PDB file of C-alpha atoms in Angstrom:
ATOM      1  CA  MET C  80     -13.151 -53.125 114.754  1.00  0.00           C
ATOM      2  CA  ASP C  81     -10.311 -55.481 114.003  1.00  0.00           C
ATOM      3  CA  LEU C  82     -11.579 -58.966 114.825  1.00  0.00           C
ATOM      4  CA  GLN C  83      -8.016 -60.424 114.661  1.00  0.00           C
ATOM      5  CA  LEU C  84      -8.924 -62.980 111.967  1.00  0.00           C
ATOM      6  CA  ARG C  85      -6.399 -61.944 109.309  1.00  0.00           C
ATOM      7  CA  ASP C  86      -4.620 -65.022 108.037  1.00  0.00           C
ATOM      8  CA  LYS C  87      -6.522 -67.271 110.368  1.00  0.00           C
ATOM      9  CA  VAL C  88      -7.609 -70.551 108.651  1.00  0.00           C
ATOM     10  CA  ALA C  89     -11.352 -71.282 108.681  1.00  0.00           C
ATOM     11  CA  VAL C  90     -13.277 -74.332 107.541  1.00  0.00           C
ATOM     12  CA  VAL C  91     -16.900 -73.787 106.629  1.00  0.00           C
ATOM     13  CA  THR C  92     -19.282 -76.653 105.769  1.00  0.00           C
ATOM     14  CA  GLY C  93     -22.436 -76.185 103.691  1.00  0.00           C
ATOM     15  CA  ALA C  94     -20.657 -73.217 102.200  1.00  0.00           C
ATOM     16  CA  SER C  95     -22.136 -72.714  98.721  1.00  0.00           C
ATOM     17  CA  LYS C  96     -25.352 -70.832  99.506  1.00  0.00           C
ATOM     18  CA  GLY C  97     -27.503 -69.111 102.120  1.00  0.00           C
ATOM     19  CA  ILE C  98     -25.998 -68.792 105.581  1.00  0.00           C
ATOM     20  CA  GLY C  99     -22.891 -70.749 104.653  1.00  0.00           C
ATOM     21  CA  LEU C 100     -21.976 -68.506 101.691  1.00  0.00           C
ATOM     22  CA  ALA C 101     -22.561 -65.415 103.803  1.00  0.00           C
ATOM     23  CA  ILE C 102     -20.231 -66.744 106.501  1.00  0.00           C
ATOM     24  CA  VAL C 103     -17.531 -67.634 103.885  1.00  0.00           C
ATOM     25  CA  LYS C 104     -17.747 -64.082 102.533  1.00  0.00           C
ATOM     26  CA  ALA C 105     -17.662 -62.454 105.936  1.00  0.00           C
ATOM     27  CA  LEU C 106     -14.678 -64.387 107.099  1.00  0.00           C
ATOM     28  CA  ALA C 107     -12.766 -63.655 103.920  1.00  0.00           C
ATOM     29  CA  GLU C 108     -13.531 -59.953 104.248  1.00  0.00           C
ATOM     30  CA  GLU C 109     -12.028 -60.048 107.746  1.00  0.00           C
ATOM     31  CA  GLY C 110      -8.840 -61.425 106.186  1.00  0.00           C
ATOM     32  CA  ALA C 111      -9.273 -65.096 107.080  1.00  0.00           C
ATOM     33  CA  ARG C 112      -8.285 -67.842 104.606  1.00  0.00           C
ATOM     34  CA  VAL C 113     -11.385 -70.024 104.117  1.00  0.00           C
ATOM     35  CA  VAL C 114     -11.649 -73.620 103.016  1.00  0.00           C
ATOM     36  CA  ALA C 115     -15.252 -73.974 101.977  1.00  0.00           C
ATOM     37  CA  GLY C 116     -16.934 -77.329 101.406  1.00  0.00           C
ATOM     38  CA  ALA C 117     -20.231 -78.195  99.636  1.00  0.00           C
ATOM     39  CA  ARG C 118     -21.572 -80.632  97.097  1.00  0.00           C
ATOM     40  CA  THR C 119     -21.501 -77.882  94.421  1.00  0.00           C
ATOM     41  CA  VAL C 120     -19.157 -74.961  94.548  1.00  0.00           C
ATOM     42  CA  ASP C 121     -19.940 -72.841  91.504  1.00  0.00           C
ATOM     43  CA  THR C 122     -21.031 -69.855  93.749  1.00  0.00           C
ATOM     44  CA  LEU C 123     -17.606 -69.889  95.429  1.00  0.00           C
ATOM     45  CA  ALA C 124     -15.652 -69.486  92.246  1.00  0.00           C
ATOM     46  CA  GLY C 125     -13.461 -66.359  92.122  1.00  0.00           C
ATOM     47  CA  LEU C 126     -13.804 -65.400  95.737  1.00  0.00           C
ATOM     48  CA  GLU C 127     -10.494 -64.081  97.118  1.00  0.00           C
ATOM     49  CA  ARG C 128      -8.940 -65.979 100.023  1.00  0.00           C
ATOM     50  CA  VAL C 129     -11.405 -68.860  99.498  1.00  0.00           C
ATOM     51  CA  THR C 130     -10.520 -72.456  98.529  1.00  0.00           C
ATOM     52  CA  ALA C 131     -13.646 -74.233  97.333  1.00  0.00           C
ATOM     53  CA  VAL C 132     -13.791 -78.071  97.845  1.00  0.00           C
ATOM     54  CA  ALA C 133     -16.561 -80.118  96.195  1.00  0.00           C
ATOM     55  CA  LEU C 134     -17.517 -83.139  98.326  1.00  0.00           C
ATOM     56  CA  ASP C 135     -20.497 -84.725 100.049  1.00  0.00           C
ATOM     57  CA  LEU C 136     -20.458 -83.815 103.720  1.00  0.00           C
ATOM     58  CA  ALA C 137     -23.290 -86.345 104.453  1.00  0.00           C
ATOM     59  CA  THR C 138     -20.935 -89.216 103.865  1.00  0.00           C
ATOM     60  CA  PRO C 139     -18.931 -90.646 106.822  1.00  0.00           C
ATOM     61  CA  GLU C 140     -15.610 -89.586 105.247  1.00  0.00           C
ATOM     62  CA  GLY C 141     -16.742 -86.166 103.793  1.00  0.00           C
ATOM     63  CA  PRO C 142     -16.116 -83.925 106.768  1.00  0.00           C
ATOM     64  CA  ALA C 143     -12.677 -85.357 107.566  1.00  0.00           C
ATOM     65  CA  LEU C 144     -11.643 -84.990 103.897  1.00  0.00           C
ATOM     66  CA  LEU C 145     -12.470 -81.266 104.078  1.00  0.00           C
ATOM     67  CA  VAL C 146     -10.529 -80.758 107.248  1.00  0.00           C
ATOM     68  CA  ARG C 147      -7.564 -82.728 105.786  1.00  0.00           C
ATOM     69  CA  ARG C 148      -7.552 -80.464 102.739  1.00  0.00           C
ATOM     70  CA  ALA C 149      -7.271 -77.376 104.990  1.00  0.00           C
ATOM     71  CA  LEU C 150      -4.426 -78.965 106.965  1.00  0.00           C
ATOM     72  CA  GLU C 151      -2.575 -80.097 103.900  1.00  0.00           C
ATOM     73  CA  ASP C 152      -2.889 -76.806 102.048  1.00  0.00           C
ATOM     74  CA  LEU C 153      -2.572 -74.291 104.908  1.00  0.00           C
ATOM     75  CA  GLY C 154      -1.048 -76.230 107.792  1.00  0.00           C
ATOM     76  CA  ARG C 155      -3.646 -75.433 110.488  1.00  0.00           C
ATOM     77  CA  VAL C 156      -7.295 -74.809 111.256  1.00  0.00           C
ATOM     78  CA  ASN C 157      -8.158 -71.935 113.637  1.00  0.00           C
ATOM     79  CA  VAL C 158     -11.927 -71.911 113.047  1.00  0.00           C
ATOM     80  CA  LEU C 159     -14.556 -74.510 112.188  1.00  0.00           C
ATOM     81  CA  VAL C 160     -18.071 -73.432 111.181  1.00  0.00           C
ATOM     82  CA  ASN C 161     -20.434 -76.319 111.082  1.00  0.00           C
ATOM     83  CA  ASN C 162     -23.152 -74.996 108.880  1.00  0.00           C
ATOM     84  CA  VAL C 163     -24.233 -77.869 106.636  1.00  0.00           C
ATOM     85  CA  SER C 164     -27.883 -78.465 107.148  1.00  0.00           C
ATOM     86  CA  ALA C 165     -31.060 -79.700 105.521  1.00  0.00           C
ATOM     87  CA  VAL C 166     -34.798 -79.945 106.307  1.00  0.00           C
ATOM     88  CA  ARG C 167     -37.757 -81.623 104.723  1.00  0.00           C
ATOM     89  CA  MET C 168     -41.235 -80.679 105.837  1.00  0.00           C
ATOM     90  CA  ARG C 169     -43.025 -83.596 107.538  1.00  0.00           C
ATOM     91  CA  LEU C 170     -46.665 -82.773 106.845  1.00  0.00           C
ATOM     92  CA  GLN C 171     -47.843 -86.207 108.054  1.00  0.00           C
ATOM     93  CA  GLY C 172     -46.616 -85.601 111.569  1.00  0.00           C
ATOM     94  CA  PHE C 173     -44.778 -88.087 113.871  1.00  0.00           C
ATOM     95  CA  LEU C 174     -46.659 -91.192 112.743  1.00  0.00           C
ATOM     96  CA  GLY C 175     -45.966 -90.396 109.128  1.00  0.00           C
ATOM     97  CA  THR C 176     -42.226 -89.853 109.658  1.00  0.00           C
ATOM     98  CA  SER C 177     -40.147 -93.034 109.264  1.00  0.00           C
ATOM     99  CA  ASP C 178     -36.961 -94.169 110.876  1.00  0.00           C
ATOM    100  CA  ASP C 179     -35.153 -93.538 107.558  1.00  0.00           C
ATOM    101  CA  GLU C 180     -36.373 -89.937 107.485  1.00  0.00           C
ATOM    102  CA  PHE C 181     -35.171 -89.381 111.083  1.00  0.00           C
ATOM    103  CA  ALA C 182     -31.843 -91.009 110.225  1.00  0.00           C
ATOM    104  CA  TRP C 183     -31.471 -88.750 107.109  1.00  0.00           C
ATOM    105  CA  SER C 184     -32.003 -85.667 109.271  1.00  0.00           C
ATOM    106  CA  MET C 185     -29.497 -86.842 111.890  1.00  0.00           C
ATOM    107  CA  GLN C 186     -26.904 -87.434 109.191  1.00  0.00           C
ATOM    108  CA  MET C 187     -27.318 -83.997 107.668  1.00  0.00           C
ATOM    109  CA  ASN C 188     -27.867 -81.958 110.800  1.00  0.00           C
ATOM    110  CA  PHE C 189     -25.866 -83.691 113.476  1.00  0.00           C
ATOM    111  CA  PHE C 190     -23.353 -86.329 112.231  1.00  0.00           C
ATOM    112  CA  ALA C 191     -21.816 -84.053 109.596  1.00  0.00           C
ATOM    113  CA  ALA C 192     -21.014 -81.545 112.320  1.00  0.00           C
ATOM    114  CA  LEU C 193     -19.873 -84.171 114.769  1.00  0.00           C
ATOM    115  CA  ARG C 194     -17.477 -85.721 112.225  1.00  0.00           C
ATOM    116  CA  ALA C 195     -16.053 -82.370 111.163  1.00  0.00           C
ATOM    117  CA  THR C 196     -15.420 -81.456 114.821  1.00  0.00           C
ATOM    118  CA  ARG C 197     -13.823 -84.802 115.608  1.00  0.00           C
ATOM    119  CA  ALA C 198     -11.534 -84.343 112.583  1.00  0.00           C
ATOM    120  CA  VAL C 199     -10.446 -80.780 113.441  1.00  0.00           C
ATOM    121  CA  LEU C 200      -9.956 -81.092 117.248  1.00  0.00           C
ATOM    122  CA  PRO C 201      -6.539 -82.862 117.203  1.00  0.00           C
ATOM    123  CA  ALA C 202      -5.033 -79.952 115.193  1.00  0.00           C
ATOM    124  CA  MET C 203      -6.666 -77.385 117.504  1.00  0.00           C
ATOM    125  CA  LEU C 204      -5.447 -79.186 120.562  1.00  0.00           C
ATOM    126  CA  ALA C 205      -1.979 -79.310 119.202  1.00  0.00           C
ATOM    127  CA  GLN C 206      -1.851 -75.537 118.677  1.00  0.00           C
ATOM    128  CA  GLY C 207      -3.611 -74.858 121.985  1.00  0.00           C
ATOM    129  CA  ALA C 208      -6.478 -72.771 120.565  1.00  0.00           C
ATOM    130  CA  GLY C 209      -9.428 -72.895 118.270  1.00  0.00           C
ATOM    131  CA  ALA C 210     -13.054 -71.888 117.729  1.00  0.00           C
ATOM    132  CA  VAL C 211     -15.957 -74.095 116.678  1.00  0.00           C
ATOM    133  CA  VAL C 212     -19.320 -72.409 115.733  1.00  0.00           C
ATOM    134  CA  ASN C 213     -22.282 -74.711 115.238  1.00  0.00           C
ATOM    135  CA  ILE C 214     -25.254 -73.394 113.297  1.00  0.00           C
ATOM    136  CA  ALA C 215     -28.212 -74.909 115.174  1.00  0.00           C
ATOM    137  CA  SER C 216     -31.884 -73.604 115.032  1.00  0.00           C
ATOM    138  CA  VAL C 217     -34.596 -72.314 117.233  1.00  0.00           C
ATOM    139  CA  ASN C 218     -36.249 -75.665 116.410  1.00  0.00           C
ATOM    140  CA  ALA C 219     -33.792 -77.303 118.796  1.00  0.00           C
ATOM    141  CA  PHE C 220     -36.042 -75.985 121.581  1.00  0.00           C
ATOM    142  CA  PHE C 221     -39.075 -74.498 119.840  1.00  0.00           C
ATOM    143  CA  GLU C 222     -41.463 -76.892 118.129  1.00  0.00           C
ATOM    144  CA  PRO C 223     -44.812 -75.226 117.383  1.00  0.00           C
ATOM    145  CA  ASP C 224     -45.954 -78.147 115.165  1.00  0.00           C
ATOM    146  CA  ALA C 225     -44.697 -81.506 113.774  1.00  0.00           C
ATOM    147  CA  GLY C 226     -43.551 -80.085 110.410  1.00  0.00           C
ATOM    148  CA  VAL C 227     -39.822 -80.218 111.311  1.00  0.00           C
ATOM    149  CA  LEU C 228     -39.822 -82.643 114.261  1.00  0.00           C
ATOM    150  CA  ASP C 229     -36.884 -84.740 112.951  1.00  0.00           C
ATOM    151  CA  TYR C 230     -34.902 -81.536 112.103  1.00  0.00           C
ATOM    152  CA  GLY C 231     -35.624 -80.131 115.529  1.00  0.00           C
ATOM    153  CA  ALA C 232     -34.446 -83.322 117.209  1.00  0.00           C
ATOM    154  CA  ALA C 233     -31.169 -83.316 115.232  1.00  0.00           C
ATOM    155  CA  LYS C 234     -30.551 -79.675 116.006  1.00  0.00           C
ATOM    156  CA  ALA C 235     -31.214 -80.305 119.695  1.00  0.00           C
ATOM    157  CA  ALA C 236     -28.587 -82.983 119.546  1.00  0.00           C
ATOM    158  CA  LEU C 237     -26.143 -80.516 118.027  1.00  0.00           C
ATOM    159  CA  LEU C 238     -26.909 -77.945 120.700  1.00  0.00           C
ATOM    160  CA  ASN C 239     -26.361 -80.522 123.381  1.00  0.00           C
ATOM    161  CA  LEU C 240     -23.081 -81.513 121.825  1.00  0.00           C
ATOM    162  CA  THR C 241     -22.005 -77.871 121.746  1.00  0.00           C
ATOM    163  CA  LYS C 242     -22.394 -77.618 125.493  1.00  0.00           C
ATOM    164  CA  SER C 243     -20.601 -80.848 126.157  1.00  0.00           C
ATOM    165  CA  LEU C 244     -17.565 -80.006 123.884  1.00  0.00           C
ATOM    166  CA  ALA C 245     -17.323 -76.554 125.494  1.00  0.00           C
ATOM    167  CA  GLN C 246     -17.072 -78.138 128.924  1.00  0.00           C
ATOM    168  CA  GLU C 247     -14.483 -80.724 127.876  1.00  0.00           C
ATOM    169  CA  PHE C 248     -12.236 -78.535 125.633  1.00  0.00           C
ATOM    170  CA  GLY C 249     -12.509 -75.130 127.207  1.00  0.00           C
ATOM    171  CA  PRO C 250      -9.587 -75.801 129.562  1.00  0.00           C
ATOM    172  CA  LYS C 251      -7.462 -76.572 126.485  1.00  0.00           C
ATOM    173  CA  GLY C 252      -8.052 -73.285 124.752  1.00  0.00           C
ATOM    174  CA  ILE C 253     -10.892 -74.285 122.419  1.00  0.00           C
ATOM    175  CA  LYS C 254     -14.206 -72.441 122.560  1.00  0.00           C
ATOM    176  CA  VAL C 255     -17.442 -74.051 121.159  1.00  0.00           C
ATOM    177  CA  ASN C 256     -20.559 -72.039 120.574  1.00  0.00           C
ATOM    178  CA  ALA C 257     -23.845 -72.283 118.732  1.00  0.00           C
ATOM    179  CA  ILE C 258     -26.103 -69.870 116.782  1.00  0.00           C
ATOM    180  CA  SER C 259     -29.819 -70.685 116.581  1.00  0.00           C
ATOM    181  CA  PRO C 260     -31.542 -68.793 113.782  1.00  0.00           C
ATOM    182  CA  GLY C 261     -35.238 -68.449 113.427  1.00  0.00           C
ATOM    183  CA  PRO C 262     -36.688 -68.085 109.877  1.00  0.00           C
ATOM    184  CA  VAL C 263     -33.991 -66.949 107.514  1.00  0.00           C
ATOM    185  CA  SER C 264     -34.392 -65.728 103.961  1.00  0.00           C
ATOM    186  CA  THR C 265     -32.805 -68.744 102.399  1.00  0.00           C
ATOM    187  CA  ASP C 266     -33.906 -71.716 100.274  1.00  0.00           C
ATOM    188  CA  LEU C 267     -34.979 -73.466 103.480  1.00  0.00           C
ATOM    189  CA  TRP C 268     -37.880 -70.989 103.726  1.00  0.00           C
ATOM    190  CA  LEU C 269     -38.155 -69.575 100.233  1.00  0.00           C
ATOM    191  CA  GLY C 270     -36.853 -72.241  97.836  1.00  0.00           C
ATOM    192  CA  THR C 271     -38.826 -74.601  95.576  1.00  0.00           C
ATOM    193  CA  ASP C 272     -38.890 -77.289  98.279  1.00  0.00           C
ATOM    194  CA  GLY C 273     -38.771 -74.913 101.182  1.00  0.00           C
ATOM    195  CA  VAL C 274     -41.323 -74.313 103.915  1.00  0.00           C
ATOM    196  CA  ALA C 275     -43.456 -71.761 102.060  1.00  0.00           C
ATOM    197  CA  GLN C 276     -43.719 -73.741  98.789  1.00  0.00           C
ATOM    198  CA  THR C 277     -44.304 -77.042 100.558  1.00  0.00           C
ATOM    199  CA  VAL C 278     -47.141 -75.663 102.726  1.00  0.00           C
ATOM    200  CA  ALA C 279     -48.501 -73.750  99.731  1.00  0.00           C
ATOM    201  CA  ARG C 280     -48.848 -76.964  97.696  1.00  0.00           C
ATOM    202  CA  ALA C 281     -50.489 -78.822 100.622  1.00  0.00           C
ATOM    203  CA  SER C 282     -52.926 -76.038 101.492  1.00  0.00           C
ATOM    204  CA  GLY C 283     -53.830 -74.751  97.994  1.00  0.00           C
ATOM    205  CA  VAL C 284     -52.603 -71.133  98.500  1.00  0.00           C
ATOM    206  CA  ASP C 285     -49.711 -69.202  96.977  1.00  0.00           C
ATOM    207  CA  ALA C 286     -46.253 -69.352  98.559  1.00  0.00           C
ATOM    208  CA  GLU C 287     -46.398 -65.762  99.956  1.00  0.00           C
ATOM    209  CA  THR C 288     -49.753 -66.429 101.650  1.00  0.00           C
ATOM    210  CA  ALA C 289     -48.355 -69.746 102.999  1.00  0.00           C
ATOM    211  CA  ARG C 290     -45.240 -68.105 104.334  1.00  0.00           C
ATOM    212  CA  LYS C 291     -47.373 -65.449 106.183  1.00  0.00           C
ATOM    213  CA  ASN C 292     -49.725 -68.110 107.540  1.00  0.00           C
ATOM    214  CA  VAL C 293     -46.852 -70.174 108.851  1.00  0.00           C
ATOM    215  CA  LEU C 294     -45.188 -67.271 110.540  1.00  0.00           C
ATOM    216  CA  ALA C 295     -48.491 -66.138 112.102  1.00  0.00           C
ATOM    217  CA  SER C 296     -49.190 -69.703 113.331  1.00  0.00           C
ATOM    218  CA  ILE C 297     -45.918 -69.826 115.247  1.00  0.00           C
ATOM    219  CA  GLY C 298     -46.395 -66.448 116.946  1.00  0.00           C
ATOM    220  CA  GLY C 299     -45.142 -63.975 114.366  1.00  0.00           C
ATOM    221  CA  LEU C 300     -41.939 -61.992 114.107  1.00  0.00           C
ATOM    222  CA  PRO C 301     -41.998 -58.648 115.988  1.00  0.00           C
ATOM    223  CA  THR C 302     -39.483 -57.245 113.530  1.00  0.00           C
ATOM    224  CA  GLY C 303     -41.848 -58.169 110.647  1.00  0.00           C
ATOM    225  CA  ARG C 304     -39.255 -59.769 108.443  1.00  0.00           C
ATOM    226  CA  LEU C 305     -37.040 -62.835 108.087  1.00  0.00           C
ATOM    227  CA  THR C 306     -33.456 -62.731 109.306  1.00  0.00           C
ATOM    228  CA  THR C 307     -30.891 -62.369 106.529  1.00  0.00           C
ATOM    229  CA  PRO C 308     -27.934 -64.760 106.005  1.00  0.00           C
ATOM    230  CA  GLU C 309     -25.602 -61.858 106.460  1.00  0.00           C
ATOM    231  CA  GLU C 310     -26.969 -61.164 109.959  1.00  0.00           C
ATOM    232  CA  VAL C 311     -26.271 -64.785 110.975  1.00  0.00           C
ATOM    233  CA  ALA C 312     -22.811 -64.433 109.424  1.00  0.00           C
ATOM    234  CA  THR C 313     -22.038 -61.430 111.553  1.00  0.00           C
ATOM    235  CA  LEU C 314     -22.632 -63.413 114.710  1.00  0.00           C
ATOM    236  CA  ALA C 315     -20.527 -66.302 113.358  1.00  0.00           C
ATOM    237  CA  VAL C 316     -17.569 -64.163 112.650  1.00  0.00           C
ATOM    238  CA  LEU C 317     -17.762 -62.546 116.134  1.00  0.00           C
ATOM    239  CA  LEU C 318     -17.812 -65.995 117.778  1.00  0.00           C
ATOM    240  CA  ALA C 319     -14.862 -67.068 115.594  1.00  0.00           C
ATOM    241  CA  SER C 320     -12.845 -64.038 116.653  1.00  0.00           C
ATOM    242  CA  PRO C 321     -10.181 -64.197 119.388  1.00  0.00           C
ATOM    243  CA  LEU C 322     -11.821 -61.136 120.894  1.00  0.00           C
ATOM    244  CA  THR C 323     -14.563 -63.472 122.219  1.00  0.00           C
ATOM    245  CA  ALA C 324     -12.130 -65.983 123.562  1.00  0.00           C
ATOM    246  CA  ASN C 325     -13.893 -66.416 126.876  1.00  0.00           C
ATOM    247  CA  VAL C 326     -17.329 -66.924 125.264  1.00  0.00           C
ATOM    248  CA  THR C 327     -17.973 -70.644 125.205  1.00  0.00           C
ATOM    249  CA  GLY C 328     -20.849 -73.072 125.663  1.00  0.00           C
ATOM    250  CA  SER C 329     -23.259 -70.358 124.588  1.00  0.00           C
ATOM    251  CA  ASN C 330     -26.203 -70.385 122.173  1.00  0.00           C
ATOM    252  CA  TYR C 331     -27.039 -67.147 120.425  1.00  0.00           C
ATOM    253  CA  VAL C 332     -30.578 -66.799 119.106  1.00  0.00           C
ATOM    254  CA  ILE C 333     -31.291 -64.575 116.141  1.00  0.00           C
ATOM    255  CA  ASP C 334     -34.936 -64.857 115.246  1.00  0.00           C
ATOM    256  CA  GLY C 335     -36.563 -61.474 114.809  1.00  0.00           C
ATOM    257  CA  GLY C 336     -38.130 -61.787 118.289  1.00  0.00           C
ATOM    258  CA  LEU C 337     -39.877 -65.081 117.616  1.00  0.00           C
ATOM    259  CA  ILE C 338     -38.916 -66.694 120.942  1.00  0.00           C
ATOM    260  CA  LYS C 339     -40.487 -64.595 123.617  1.00  0.00           C
ATOM    261  CA  THR C 340     -39.379 -66.536 126.708  1.00  0.00           C
ATOM    262  CA  THR C 341     -36.023 -66.598 128.496  1.00  0.00           C
TER     263      THR C 341
END
């Protein structure tokens, strides 16, 4: 299927690994020209149709600088994928999570996306079309424990913003959607400071046992495996495509069957 993305210009945040890197590759394979931002960009070197930009998206000016680079180099932005994200396990629960820790999570998981969207909307409005895809999380509405309470609150804010922007800018040709992954096989779950390793250190078991225990404690995955970054990327590319032009204000869950309610 031709997704009509050839020579479209896409900006992707948090683009150097995991879901972000998979999205960059999927968009480029569809013929899009991708401006990819992250603090380190070594993994983006040599990718065709990809311009890597090293910058800190957690700073107030970072997202706008990335969008400006795309506009200066390529003259337009057709697609924005707000993927930049970070989580730290809060094993001490709500009372052990400080204001500063909540603020850090909001900066990484909400304000970076808000700022990138604010920066790109004037160009999209001028051209009368555009697509914004926000990578949220099932934790925006599913919190089985306090381990990611600040992350979940930030992603809930992002999901709410998605709905609001879709309502305001839909009449002007701009669609805004979200994707809410469950557990994905990225550093967030499998890395040195990810969920499995953090819980393993706290509970005195190995990382694989910790991963299985955590998944069992939240209800398990009927598919029996984590989602891959490439599967999330497939959804993102579909939502970026003009073929889904009348899809807006929606949130697509990809979680291996974790969420069992409608």
